């Protein structure tokens, strides 16, 4: 019986590089946030340094790179990359201005339209008496 977990004959791992335009300030800021977080939680080590983790996370968030692609090219698992992405999102969210303060600031400056998030979420249209504008 053949081992089904082995790779097919003649296949090789291919790693490709792509260009990611980031300011050094952005990368340094996110790397510093990660370093501070790791120190705060007492993490002794990570597979990659915080600066490299920051670059991987920004590639996933800004350029929609697949987790498996970023994982394979950097010698970590896709689960690890997903954990790093969620960790960075939580770090950035903790530093973000609260919604009510941001909306008051927009109203003071005379703003009319506010984009809260670019995430598309499925909604169902209400029917009957509950048929009103969805937010």
PDB file of C-alpha atoms in Angstrom:
ATOM      1  CA  UNK A   1       0.000   0.000   0.000  1.00  0.00           C
ATOM      2  CA  UNK A   2       1.307   3.454  -0.893  1.00  0.00           C
ATOM      3  CA  UNK A   3       1.835   6.233   1.580  1.00  0.00           C
ATOM      4  CA  UNK A   4      -0.795   8.841   0.680  1.00  0.00           C
ATOM      5  CA  UNK A   5       0.829  11.634   2.643  1.00  0.00           C
ATOM      6  CA  UNK A   6       3.987  11.812   0.559  1.00  0.00           C
ATOM      7  CA  UNK A   7       4.256  14.365  -2.223  1.00  0.00           C
ATOM      8  CA  UNK A   8       3.929  13.378  -5.859  1.00  0.00           C
ATOM      9  CA  UNK A   9       7.082  12.539  -7.744  1.00  0.00           C
ATOM     10  CA  UNK A  10       8.780  15.425  -9.452  1.00  0.00           C
ATOM     11  CA  UNK A  11       7.099  18.157  -7.392  1.00  0.00           C
ATOM     12  CA  UNK A  12       9.151  20.862  -5.765  1.00  0.00           C
ATOM     13  CA  UNK A  13       8.355  23.648  -3.380  1.00  0.00           C
ATOM     14  CA  UNK A  14       8.310  27.014  -5.084  1.00  0.00           C
ATOM     15  CA  UNK A  15       8.570  30.239  -3.120  1.00  0.00           C
ATOM     16  CA  UNK A  16       7.755  33.488  -4.891  1.00  0.00           C
ATOM     17  CA  UNK A  17       8.398  37.033  -3.859  1.00  0.00           C
ATOM     18  CA  UNK A  18       6.144  40.004  -4.339  1.00  0.00           C
ATOM     19  CA  UNK A  19       6.613  43.676  -3.711  1.00  0.00           C
ATOM     20  CA  UNK A  20       4.781  45.220  -0.784  1.00  0.00           C
ATOM     21  CA  UNK A  21       4.884  48.997  -0.695  1.00  0.00           C
ATOM     22  CA  UNK A  22       4.942  50.064   2.934  1.00  0.00           C
ATOM     23  CA  UNK A  23       6.436  53.026   4.648  1.00  0.00           C
ATOM     24  CA  UNK A  24       9.181  52.189   7.085  1.00  0.00           C
ATOM     25  CA  UNK A  25       7.246  54.184   9.676  1.00  0.00           C
ATOM     26  CA  UNK A  26       4.227  51.861   9.319  1.00  0.00           C
ATOM     27  CA  UNK A  27       6.349  48.753   9.594  1.00  0.00           C
ATOM     28  CA  UNK A  28       8.338  50.136  12.541  1.00  0.00           C
ATOM     29  CA  UNK A  29       5.159  51.232  14.348  1.00  0.00           C
ATOM     30  CA  UNK A  30       3.546  47.820  14.013  1.00  0.00           C
ATOM     31  CA  UNK A  31       6.790  46.067  14.963  1.00  0.00           C
ATOM     32  CA  UNK A  32       7.047  48.232  18.089  1.00  0.00           C
ATOM     33  CA  UNK A  33       3.429  47.451  19.005  1.00  0.00           C
ATOM     34  CA  UNK A  34       4.184  43.746  18.710  1.00  0.00           C
ATOM     35  CA  UNK A  35       7.411  44.004  20.728  1.00  0.00           C
ATOM     36  CA  UNK A  36       5.565  45.823  23.511  1.00  0.00           C
ATOM     37  CA  UNK A  37       2.763  43.284  23.479  1.00  0.00           C
ATOM     38  CA  UNK A  38       5.157  40.337  23.596  1.00  0.00           C
ATOM     39  CA  UNK A  39       7.003  41.908  26.509  1.00  0.00           C
ATOM     40  CA  UNK A  40       3.728  42.609  28.323  1.00  0.00           C
ATOM     41  CA  UNK A  41       2.429  39.040  27.998  1.00  0.00           C
ATOM     42  CA  UNK A  42       5.837  37.570  28.797  1.00  0.00           C
ATOM     43  CA  UNK A  43       6.243  35.689  25.541  1.00  0.00           C
ATOM     44  CA  UNK A  44       9.758  34.292  25.450  1.00  0.00           C
ATOM     45  CA  UNK A  45      10.052  33.725  21.715  1.00  0.00           C
ATOM     46  CA  UNK A  46       8.260  33.590  18.403  1.00  0.00           C
ATOM     47  CA  UNK A  47       9.167  31.681  15.277  1.00  0.00           C
ATOM     48  CA  UNK A  48       9.981  34.978  13.518  1.00  0.00           C
ATOM     49  CA  UNK A  49      11.022  38.403  14.812  1.00  0.00           C
ATOM     50  CA  UNK A  50       8.300  41.037  15.344  1.00  0.00           C
ATOM     51  CA  UNK A  51       9.365  43.092  12.306  1.00  0.00           C
ATOM     52  CA  UNK A  52       8.962  40.103   9.997  1.00  0.00           C
ATOM     53  CA  UNK A  53       5.627  39.206  11.621  1.00  0.00           C
ATOM     54  CA  UNK A  54       4.464  42.788  11.010  1.00  0.00           C
ATOM     55  CA  UNK A  55       5.388  42.542   7.312  1.00  0.00           C
ATOM     56  CA  UNK A  56       3.530  39.235   6.948  1.00  0.00           C
ATOM     57  CA  UNK A  57       0.425  40.572   8.676  1.00  0.00           C
ATOM     58  CA  UNK A  58       0.413  43.726   6.550  1.00  0.00           C
ATOM     59  CA  UNK A  59       0.725  41.610   3.402  1.00  0.00           C
ATOM     60  CA  UNK A  60      -2.345  39.654   4.479  1.00  0.00           C
ATOM     61  CA  UNK A  61      -4.364  42.704   5.517  1.00  0.00           C
ATOM     62  CA  UNK A  62      -3.406  45.196   2.808  1.00  0.00           C
ATOM     63  CA  UNK A  63      -2.829  42.964  -0.200  1.00  0.00           C
ATOM     64  CA  UNK A  64      -5.120  40.053   0.643  1.00  0.00           C
ATOM     65  CA  UNK A  65      -2.329  37.507   0.470  1.00  0.00           C
ATOM     66  CA  UNK A  66      -3.523  34.016   1.316  1.00  0.00           C
ATOM     67  CA  UNK A  67      -2.551  32.721   4.736  1.00  0.00           C
ATOM     68  CA  UNK A  68      -1.207  29.484   3.279  1.00  0.00           C
ATOM     69  CA  UNK A  69       1.000  31.370   0.812  1.00  0.00           C
ATOM     70  CA  UNK A  70       2.472  33.589   3.501  1.00  0.00           C
ATOM     71  CA  UNK A  71       2.924  30.597   5.814  1.00  0.00           C
ATOM     72  CA  UNK A  72       4.646  28.388   3.267  1.00  0.00           C
ATOM     73  CA  UNK A  73       7.086  31.071   2.192  1.00  0.00           C
ATOM     74  CA  UNK A  74       8.074  31.845   5.776  1.00  0.00           C
ATOM     75  CA  UNK A  75       8.300  28.394   7.303  1.00  0.00           C
ATOM     76  CA  UNK A  76       5.293  28.624   9.615  1.00  0.00           C
ATOM     77  CA  UNK A  77       1.779  27.172   9.530  1.00  0.00           C
ATOM     78  CA  UNK A  78      -1.285  28.951   8.173  1.00  0.00           C
ATOM     79  CA  UNK A  79      -2.790  28.734  11.661  1.00  0.00           C
ATOM     80  CA  UNK A  80       0.174  30.653  13.056  1.00  0.00           C
ATOM     81  CA  UNK A  81      -0.240  33.390  10.434  1.00  0.00           C
ATOM     82  CA  UNK A  82      -3.970  33.578  11.230  1.00  0.00           C
ATOM     83  CA  UNK A  83      -3.166  33.916  14.948  1.00  0.00           C
ATOM     84  CA  UNK A  84      -0.669  36.699  14.189  1.00  0.00           C
ATOM     85  CA  UNK A  85      -3.231  38.546  12.045  1.00  0.00           C
ATOM     86  CA  UNK A  86      -5.875  38.371  14.770  1.00  0.00           C
ATOM     87  CA  UNK A  87      -3.340  39.433  17.394  1.00  0.00           C
ATOM     88  CA  UNK A  88      -2.321  42.501  15.371  1.00  0.00           C
ATOM     89  CA  UNK A  89      -5.939  43.421  14.642  1.00  0.00           C
ATOM     90  CA  UNK A  90      -6.669  43.333  18.375  1.00  0.00           C
ATOM     91  CA  UNK A  91      -3.602  45.473  19.114  1.00  0.00           C
ATOM     92  CA  UNK A  92      -4.629  48.076  16.538  1.00  0.00           C
ATOM     93  CA  UNK A  93      -8.270  48.009  17.662  1.00  0.00           C
ATOM     94  CA  UNK A  94      -7.215  48.698  21.251  1.00  0.00           C
ATOM     95  CA  UNK A  95      -5.446  51.863  20.084  1.00  0.00           C
ATOM     96  CA  UNK A  96      -8.300  53.054  17.858  1.00  0.00           C
ATOM     97  CA  UNK A  97     -10.586  55.878  18.842  1.00  0.00           C
ATOM     98  CA  UNK A  98     -13.932  54.754  20.228  1.00  0.00           C
ATOM     99  CA  UNK A  99     -16.873  54.887  17.835  1.00  0.00           C
ATOM    100  CA  UNK A 100     -18.945  57.485  19.673  1.00  0.00           C
ATOM    101  CA  UNK A 101     -15.978  59.881  19.915  1.00  0.00           C
ATOM    102  CA  UNK A 102     -15.135  59.437  16.249  1.00  0.00           C
ATOM    103  CA  UNK A 103     -18.747  60.092  15.186  1.00  0.00           C
ATOM    104  CA  UNK A 104     -18.947  63.232  17.347  1.00  0.00           C
ATOM    105  CA  UNK A 105     -15.727  64.497  15.770  1.00  0.00           C
ATOM    106  CA  UNK A 106     -17.106  63.879  12.274  1.00  0.00           C
ATOM    107  CA  UNK A 107     -20.353  65.666  13.168  1.00  0.00           C
ATOM    108  CA  UNK A 108     -18.442  68.681  14.558  1.00  0.00           C
ATOM    109  CA  UNK A 109     -16.501  68.967  11.299  1.00  0.00           C
ATOM    110  CA  UNK A 110     -19.704  68.816   9.236  1.00  0.00           C
ATOM    111  CA  UNK A 111     -19.280  65.309   7.855  1.00  0.00           C
ATOM    112  CA  UNK A 112     -22.270  63.584   6.314  1.00  0.00           C
ATOM    113  CA  UNK A 113     -21.018  60.152   5.261  1.00  0.00           C
ATOM    114  CA  UNK A 114     -18.899  57.869   7.404  1.00  0.00           C
ATOM    115  CA  UNK A 115     -17.389  54.579   6.272  1.00  0.00           C
ATOM    116  CA  UNK A 116     -17.011  52.527   9.417  1.00  0.00           C
ATOM    117  CA  UNK A 117     -15.550  49.375   7.948  1.00  0.00           C
ATOM    118  CA  UNK A 118     -14.956  47.987   4.497  1.00  0.00           C
ATOM    119  CA  UNK A 119     -16.171  44.524   5.459  1.00  0.00           C
ATOM    120  CA  UNK A 120     -19.213  43.263   3.597  1.00  0.00           C
ATOM    121  CA  UNK A 121     -21.672  41.475   5.833  1.00  0.00           C
ATOM    122  CA  UNK A 122     -24.682  39.613   4.506  1.00  0.00           C
ATOM    123  CA  UNK A 123     -27.960  41.043   5.734  1.00  0.00           C
ATOM    124  CA  UNK A 124     -31.530  39.980   5.166  1.00  0.00           C
ATOM    125  CA  UNK A 125     -34.082  42.519   4.119  1.00  0.00           C
ATOM    126  CA  UNK A 126     -36.831  42.914   6.681  1.00  0.00           C
ATOM    127  CA  UNK A 127     -40.419  42.415   5.625  1.00  0.00           C
ATOM    128  CA  UNK A 128     -43.751  43.773   6.787  1.00  0.00           C
ATOM    129  CA  UNK A 129     -43.798  46.392   9.528  1.00  0.00           C
ATOM    130  CA  UNK A 130     -40.091  45.840  10.245  1.00  0.00           C
ATOM    131  CA  UNK A 131     -39.137  46.889   6.701  1.00  0.00           C
ATOM    132  CA  UNK A 132     -36.865  49.832   7.374  1.00  0.00           C
ATOM    133  CA  UNK A 133     -33.387  50.862   6.368  1.00  0.00           C
ATOM    134  CA  UNK A 134     -30.673  48.404   7.303  1.00  0.00           C
ATOM    135  CA  UNK A 135     -27.465  49.641   8.869  1.00  0.00           C
TER     136      UNK A 135
END
